[in-house]
mmCIF file of C-alpha atoms in Angstrom:
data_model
loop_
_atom_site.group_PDB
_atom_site.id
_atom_site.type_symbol
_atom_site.label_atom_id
_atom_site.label_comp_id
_atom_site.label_asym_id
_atom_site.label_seq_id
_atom_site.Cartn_x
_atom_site.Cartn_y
_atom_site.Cartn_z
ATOM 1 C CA UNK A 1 0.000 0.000 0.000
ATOM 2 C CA UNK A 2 1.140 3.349 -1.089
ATOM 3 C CA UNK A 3 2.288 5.341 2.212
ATOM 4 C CA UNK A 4 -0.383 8.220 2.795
ATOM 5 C CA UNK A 5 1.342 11.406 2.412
ATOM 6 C CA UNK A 6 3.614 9.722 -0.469
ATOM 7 C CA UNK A 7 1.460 11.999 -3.378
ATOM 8 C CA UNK A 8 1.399 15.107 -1.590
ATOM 9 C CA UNK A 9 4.740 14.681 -0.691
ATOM 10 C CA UNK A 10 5.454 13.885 -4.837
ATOM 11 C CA UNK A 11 3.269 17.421 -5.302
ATOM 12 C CA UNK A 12 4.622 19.761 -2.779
ATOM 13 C CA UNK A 13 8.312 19.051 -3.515
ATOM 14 C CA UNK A 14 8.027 18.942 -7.489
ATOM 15 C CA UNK A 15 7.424 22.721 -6.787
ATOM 16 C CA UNK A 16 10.620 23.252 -5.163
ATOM 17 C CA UNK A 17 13.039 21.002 -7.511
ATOM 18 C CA UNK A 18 15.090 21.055 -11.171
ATOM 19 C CA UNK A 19 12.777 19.410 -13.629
ATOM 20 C CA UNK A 20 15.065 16.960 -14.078
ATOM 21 C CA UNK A 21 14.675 15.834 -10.814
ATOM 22 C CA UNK A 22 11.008 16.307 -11.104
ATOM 23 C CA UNK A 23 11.171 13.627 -13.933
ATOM 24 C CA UNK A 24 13.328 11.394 -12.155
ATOM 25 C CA UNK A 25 10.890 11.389 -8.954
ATOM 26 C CA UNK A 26 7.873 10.943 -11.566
ATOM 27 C CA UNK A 27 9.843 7.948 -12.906
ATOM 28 C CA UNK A 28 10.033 6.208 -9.876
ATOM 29 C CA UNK A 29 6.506 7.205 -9.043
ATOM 30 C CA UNK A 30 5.476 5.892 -12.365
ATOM 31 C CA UNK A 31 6.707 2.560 -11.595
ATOM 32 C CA UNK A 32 5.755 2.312 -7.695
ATOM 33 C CA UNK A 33 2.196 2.805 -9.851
ATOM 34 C CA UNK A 34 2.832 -0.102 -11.598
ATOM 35 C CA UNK A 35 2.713 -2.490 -8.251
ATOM 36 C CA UNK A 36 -0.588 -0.779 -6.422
ATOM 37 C CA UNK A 37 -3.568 -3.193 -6.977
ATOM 38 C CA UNK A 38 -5.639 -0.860 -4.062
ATOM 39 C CA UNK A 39 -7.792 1.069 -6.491
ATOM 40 C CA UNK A 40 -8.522 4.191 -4.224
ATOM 41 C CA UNK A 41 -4.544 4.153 -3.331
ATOM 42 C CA UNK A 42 -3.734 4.399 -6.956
ATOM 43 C CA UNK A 43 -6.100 6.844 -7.791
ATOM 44 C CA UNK A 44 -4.539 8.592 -4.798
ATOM 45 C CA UNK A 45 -1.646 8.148 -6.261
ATOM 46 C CA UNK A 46 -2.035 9.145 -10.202
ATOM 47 C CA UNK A 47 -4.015 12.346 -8.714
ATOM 48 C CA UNK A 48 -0.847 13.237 -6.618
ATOM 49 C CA UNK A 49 1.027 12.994 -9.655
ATOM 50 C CA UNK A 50 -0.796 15.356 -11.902
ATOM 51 C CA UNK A 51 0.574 18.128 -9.619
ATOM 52 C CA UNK A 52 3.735 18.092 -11.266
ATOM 53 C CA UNK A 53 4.746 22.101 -12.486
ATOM 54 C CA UNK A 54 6.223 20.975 -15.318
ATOM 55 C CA UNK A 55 4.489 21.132 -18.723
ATOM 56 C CA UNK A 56 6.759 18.502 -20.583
ATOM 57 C CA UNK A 57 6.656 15.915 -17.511
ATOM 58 C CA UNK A 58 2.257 16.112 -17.759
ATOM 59 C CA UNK A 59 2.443 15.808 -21.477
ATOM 60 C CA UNK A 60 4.741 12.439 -21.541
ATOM 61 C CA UNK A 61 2.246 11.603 -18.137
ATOM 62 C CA UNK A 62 -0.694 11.608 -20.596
ATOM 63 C CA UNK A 63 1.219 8.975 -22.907
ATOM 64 C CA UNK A 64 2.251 6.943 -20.180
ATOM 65 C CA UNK A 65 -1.181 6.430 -18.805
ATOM 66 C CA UNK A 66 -2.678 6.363 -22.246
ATOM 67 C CA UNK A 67 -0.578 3.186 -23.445
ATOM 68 C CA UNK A 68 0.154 1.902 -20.023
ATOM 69 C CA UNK A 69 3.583 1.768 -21.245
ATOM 70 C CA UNK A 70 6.375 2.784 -18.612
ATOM 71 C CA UNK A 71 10.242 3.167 -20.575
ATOM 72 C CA UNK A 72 12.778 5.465 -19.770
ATOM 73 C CA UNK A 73 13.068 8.479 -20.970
ATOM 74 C CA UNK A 74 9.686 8.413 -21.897
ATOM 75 C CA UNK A 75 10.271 7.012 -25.616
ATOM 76 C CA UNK A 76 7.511 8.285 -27.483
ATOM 77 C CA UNK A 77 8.291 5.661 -30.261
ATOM 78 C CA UNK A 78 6.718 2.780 -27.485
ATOM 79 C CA UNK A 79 4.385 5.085 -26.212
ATOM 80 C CA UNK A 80 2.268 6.069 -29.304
ATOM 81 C CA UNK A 81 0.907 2.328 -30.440
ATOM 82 C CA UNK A 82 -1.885 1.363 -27.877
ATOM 83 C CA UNK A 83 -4.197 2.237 -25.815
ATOM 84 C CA UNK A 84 -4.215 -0.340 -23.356
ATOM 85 C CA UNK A 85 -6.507 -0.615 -20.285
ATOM 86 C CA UNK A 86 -4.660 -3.397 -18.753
ATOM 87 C CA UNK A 87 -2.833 -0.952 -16.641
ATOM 88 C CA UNK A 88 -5.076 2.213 -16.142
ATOM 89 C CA UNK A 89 -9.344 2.185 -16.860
ATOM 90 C CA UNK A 90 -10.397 4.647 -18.877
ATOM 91 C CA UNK A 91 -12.645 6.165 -16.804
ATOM 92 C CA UNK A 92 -9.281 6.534 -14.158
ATOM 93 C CA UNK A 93 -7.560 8.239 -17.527
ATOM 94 C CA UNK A 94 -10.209 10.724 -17.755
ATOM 95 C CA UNK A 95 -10.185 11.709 -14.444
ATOM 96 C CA UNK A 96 -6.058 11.682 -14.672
ATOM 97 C CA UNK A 97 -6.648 14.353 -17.882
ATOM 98 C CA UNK A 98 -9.162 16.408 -16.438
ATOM 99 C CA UNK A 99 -7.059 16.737 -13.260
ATOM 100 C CA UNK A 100 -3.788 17.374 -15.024
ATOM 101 C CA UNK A 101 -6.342 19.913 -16.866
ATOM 102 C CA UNK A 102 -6.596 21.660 -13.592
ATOM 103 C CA UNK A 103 -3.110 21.931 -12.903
ATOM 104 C CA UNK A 104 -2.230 25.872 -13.773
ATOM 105 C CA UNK A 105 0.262 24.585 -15.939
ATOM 106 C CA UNK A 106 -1.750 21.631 -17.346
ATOM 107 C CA UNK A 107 -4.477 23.159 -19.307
ATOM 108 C CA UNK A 108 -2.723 23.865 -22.227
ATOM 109 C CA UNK A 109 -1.296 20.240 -22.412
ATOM 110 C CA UNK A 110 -4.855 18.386 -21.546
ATOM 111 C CA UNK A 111 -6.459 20.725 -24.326
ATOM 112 C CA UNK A 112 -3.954 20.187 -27.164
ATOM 113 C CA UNK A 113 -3.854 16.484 -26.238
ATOM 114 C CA UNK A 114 -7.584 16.519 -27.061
ATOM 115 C CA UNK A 115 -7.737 17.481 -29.896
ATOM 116 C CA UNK A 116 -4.518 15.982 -31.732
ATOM 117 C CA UNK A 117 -5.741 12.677 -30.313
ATOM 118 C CA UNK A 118 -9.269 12.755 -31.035
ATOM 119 C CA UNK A 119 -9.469 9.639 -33.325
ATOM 120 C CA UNK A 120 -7.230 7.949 -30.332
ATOM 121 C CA UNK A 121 -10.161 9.009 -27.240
ATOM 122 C CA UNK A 122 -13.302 8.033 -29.728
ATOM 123 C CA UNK A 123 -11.120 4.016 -30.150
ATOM 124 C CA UNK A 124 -10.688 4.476 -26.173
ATOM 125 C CA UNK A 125 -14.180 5.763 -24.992
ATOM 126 C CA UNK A 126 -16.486 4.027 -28.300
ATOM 127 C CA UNK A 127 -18.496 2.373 -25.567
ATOM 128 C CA UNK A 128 -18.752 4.914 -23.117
ATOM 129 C CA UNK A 129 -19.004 8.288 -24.739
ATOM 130 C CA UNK A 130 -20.803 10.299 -21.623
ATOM 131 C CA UNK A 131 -17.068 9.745 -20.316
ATOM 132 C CA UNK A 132 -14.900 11.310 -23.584
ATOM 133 C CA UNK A 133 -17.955 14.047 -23.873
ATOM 134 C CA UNK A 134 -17.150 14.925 -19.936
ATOM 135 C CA UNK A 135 -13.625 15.079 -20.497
ATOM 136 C CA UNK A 136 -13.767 17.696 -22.987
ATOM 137 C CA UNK A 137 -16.912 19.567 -21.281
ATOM 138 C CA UNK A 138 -14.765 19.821 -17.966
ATOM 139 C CA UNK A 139 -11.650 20.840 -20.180
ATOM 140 C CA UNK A 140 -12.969 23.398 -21.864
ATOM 141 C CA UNK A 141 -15.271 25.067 -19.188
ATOM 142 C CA UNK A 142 -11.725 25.899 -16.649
ATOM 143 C CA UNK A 143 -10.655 28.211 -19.903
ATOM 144 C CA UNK A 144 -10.319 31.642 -18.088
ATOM 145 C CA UNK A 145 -8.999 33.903 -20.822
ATOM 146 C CA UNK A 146 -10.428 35.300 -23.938
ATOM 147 C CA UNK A 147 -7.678 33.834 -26.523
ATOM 148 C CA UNK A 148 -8.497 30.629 -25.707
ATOM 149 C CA UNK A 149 -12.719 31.942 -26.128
ATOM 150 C CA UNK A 150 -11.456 33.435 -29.367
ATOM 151 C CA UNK A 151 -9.314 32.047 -31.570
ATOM 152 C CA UNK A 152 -9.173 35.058 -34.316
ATOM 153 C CA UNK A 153 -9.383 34.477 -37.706
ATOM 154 C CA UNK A 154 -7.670 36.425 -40.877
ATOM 155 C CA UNK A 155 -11.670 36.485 -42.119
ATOM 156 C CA UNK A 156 -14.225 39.215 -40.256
ATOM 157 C CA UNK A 157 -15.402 36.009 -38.026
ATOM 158 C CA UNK A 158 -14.330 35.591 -34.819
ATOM 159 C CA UNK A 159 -14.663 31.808 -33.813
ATOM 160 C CA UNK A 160 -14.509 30.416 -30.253
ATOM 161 C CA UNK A 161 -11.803 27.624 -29.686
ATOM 162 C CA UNK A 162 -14.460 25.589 -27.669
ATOM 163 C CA UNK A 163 -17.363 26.531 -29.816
ATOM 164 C CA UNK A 164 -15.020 25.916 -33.352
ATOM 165 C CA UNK A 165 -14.626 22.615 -31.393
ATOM 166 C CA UNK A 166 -17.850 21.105 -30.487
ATOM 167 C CA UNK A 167 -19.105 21.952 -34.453
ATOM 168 C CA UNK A 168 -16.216 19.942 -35.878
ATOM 169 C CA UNK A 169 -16.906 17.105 -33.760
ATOM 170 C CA UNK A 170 -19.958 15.923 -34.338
ATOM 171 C CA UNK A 171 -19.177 12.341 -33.093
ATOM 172 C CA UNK A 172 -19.295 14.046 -29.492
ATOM 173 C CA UNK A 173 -21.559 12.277 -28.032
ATOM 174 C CA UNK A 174 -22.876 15.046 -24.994
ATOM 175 C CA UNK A 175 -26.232 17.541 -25.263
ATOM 176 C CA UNK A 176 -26.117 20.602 -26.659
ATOM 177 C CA UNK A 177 -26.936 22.143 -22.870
ATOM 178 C CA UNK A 178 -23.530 20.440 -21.670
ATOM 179 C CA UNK A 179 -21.855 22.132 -24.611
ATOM 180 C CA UNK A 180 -23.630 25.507 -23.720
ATOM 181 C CA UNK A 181 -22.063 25.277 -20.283
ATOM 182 C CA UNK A 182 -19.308 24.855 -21.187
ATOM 183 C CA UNK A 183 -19.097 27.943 -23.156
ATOM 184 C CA UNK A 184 -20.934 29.922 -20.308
ATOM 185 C CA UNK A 185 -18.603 28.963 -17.744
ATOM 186 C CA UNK A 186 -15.371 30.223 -19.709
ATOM 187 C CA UNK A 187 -17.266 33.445 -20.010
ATOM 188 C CA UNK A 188 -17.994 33.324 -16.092
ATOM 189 C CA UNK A 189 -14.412 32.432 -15.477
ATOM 190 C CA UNK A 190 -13.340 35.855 -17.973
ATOM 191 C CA UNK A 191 -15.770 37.553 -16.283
ATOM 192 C CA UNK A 192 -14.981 37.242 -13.263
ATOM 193 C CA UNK A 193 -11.181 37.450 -13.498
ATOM 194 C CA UNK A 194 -11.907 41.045 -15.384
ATOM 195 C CA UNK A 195 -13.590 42.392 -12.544
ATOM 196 C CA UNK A 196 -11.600 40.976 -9.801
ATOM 197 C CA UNK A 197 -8.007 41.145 -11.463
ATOM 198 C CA UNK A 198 -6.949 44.580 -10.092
ATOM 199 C CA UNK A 199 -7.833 43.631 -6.074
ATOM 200 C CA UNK A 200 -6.286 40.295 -6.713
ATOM 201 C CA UNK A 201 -3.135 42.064 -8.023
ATOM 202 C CA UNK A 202 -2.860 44.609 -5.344
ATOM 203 C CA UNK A 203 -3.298 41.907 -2.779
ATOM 204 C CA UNK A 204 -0.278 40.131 -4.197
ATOM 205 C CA UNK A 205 1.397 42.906 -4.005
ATOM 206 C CA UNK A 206 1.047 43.551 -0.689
ATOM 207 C CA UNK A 207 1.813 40.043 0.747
ATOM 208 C CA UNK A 208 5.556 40.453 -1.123
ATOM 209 C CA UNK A 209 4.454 38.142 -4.279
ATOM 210 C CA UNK A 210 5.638 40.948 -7.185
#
């Protein structure tokens, strides 16, 4: 059994270290992964692990969990042929991409991911779509600022990322009031971050974090 503290501990000092050392602790993490059969301890454990800093070390994470592959250095050339659920479920992958999604680092890598590996997530999640539609619903509603609402175009048209999205994909299995919000909650997030940026600043500044 995976000692209690053992992810936050992973977490807390991946802040504080080179990311080379971040990768090596992830390594060894990856592979003290490997011999957890207590479900909650390895979801414990994965979840601990998505707090990583590091926007490289979440992107090869993805991989790793997605083929249940563990090589060193992370050798993309393994990692890219399968998507086997002998190692991780796929409903314990979403909630591994959704929470590396919430890292402040992450969101970039969990968003690209979705979208260069679409044909990949509809093979993983063909008989369970509610699951790949709430991966990219969750995703896309923690946007908070307005170039990833609006991607702009050379035309007049101004598209939204999400929006752009959720037309192209038709084979997204998820109602159109899941979609909406979606949408509605990036605008929330903008929203709020426009009328509460200037306090949260100041306060920064005054606790010593210029």
């Amino acid at each position: 059994m995976v000692p209690g503290k053992c992810c936050q501990i992973f977490a807390l000092s991946s802040t504080r270290t080179m990311s080379d050392d971040v990768g090596s602790m992830f390594e060894k993490m990856s592979r003290l992964l490997e011999t957890v059969n207590d479900a909650q301890e390895k979801e414990r454990l994965m979840i601990g692990m998505t707090g990583v800093p590091d926007k490289d070390i979440l992107h090869r994470m993805i991989y790793v969990f997605l083929s249940g592959f563990f090589r060193r250095s992370f050798d993309f050339r393994y990692l890219e042929r399968a998507t086997d659920e002998t190692f991780i479920r796929g409903q314990d992958f979403a909630t591994l991409l959704i929470k590396i999604a919430m890292n402040p680092v992450g969101l970039d890598v969990a968003w690209n991911f979705v979208r260069s590996r679409w044909e990949t997530l509809l093979v993983k999640y063909e008989r369970n779509e509610y699951t790949l539609g709430n991966i990219v619903c969750t995703v896309v509603s923690l946007f908070k600022d307005r170039e990833k609402l609006r991607e702009e175009k050379e035309n007049v048209n101004s598209f939204s990322q999400a929006t752009q999205f959720f037309r192209e994909k038709a084979d997204l299995k998820v109602t159109e009031n899941a979609k909406r919000n979606a949408i509605e909650e990036i605008e929330n997030n903008i929203d709020w971050l426009d009328a509460n940026s200037r306090s949260i600043e100041q306060w920064l500044s005054s606790n010593g974090f210029d």
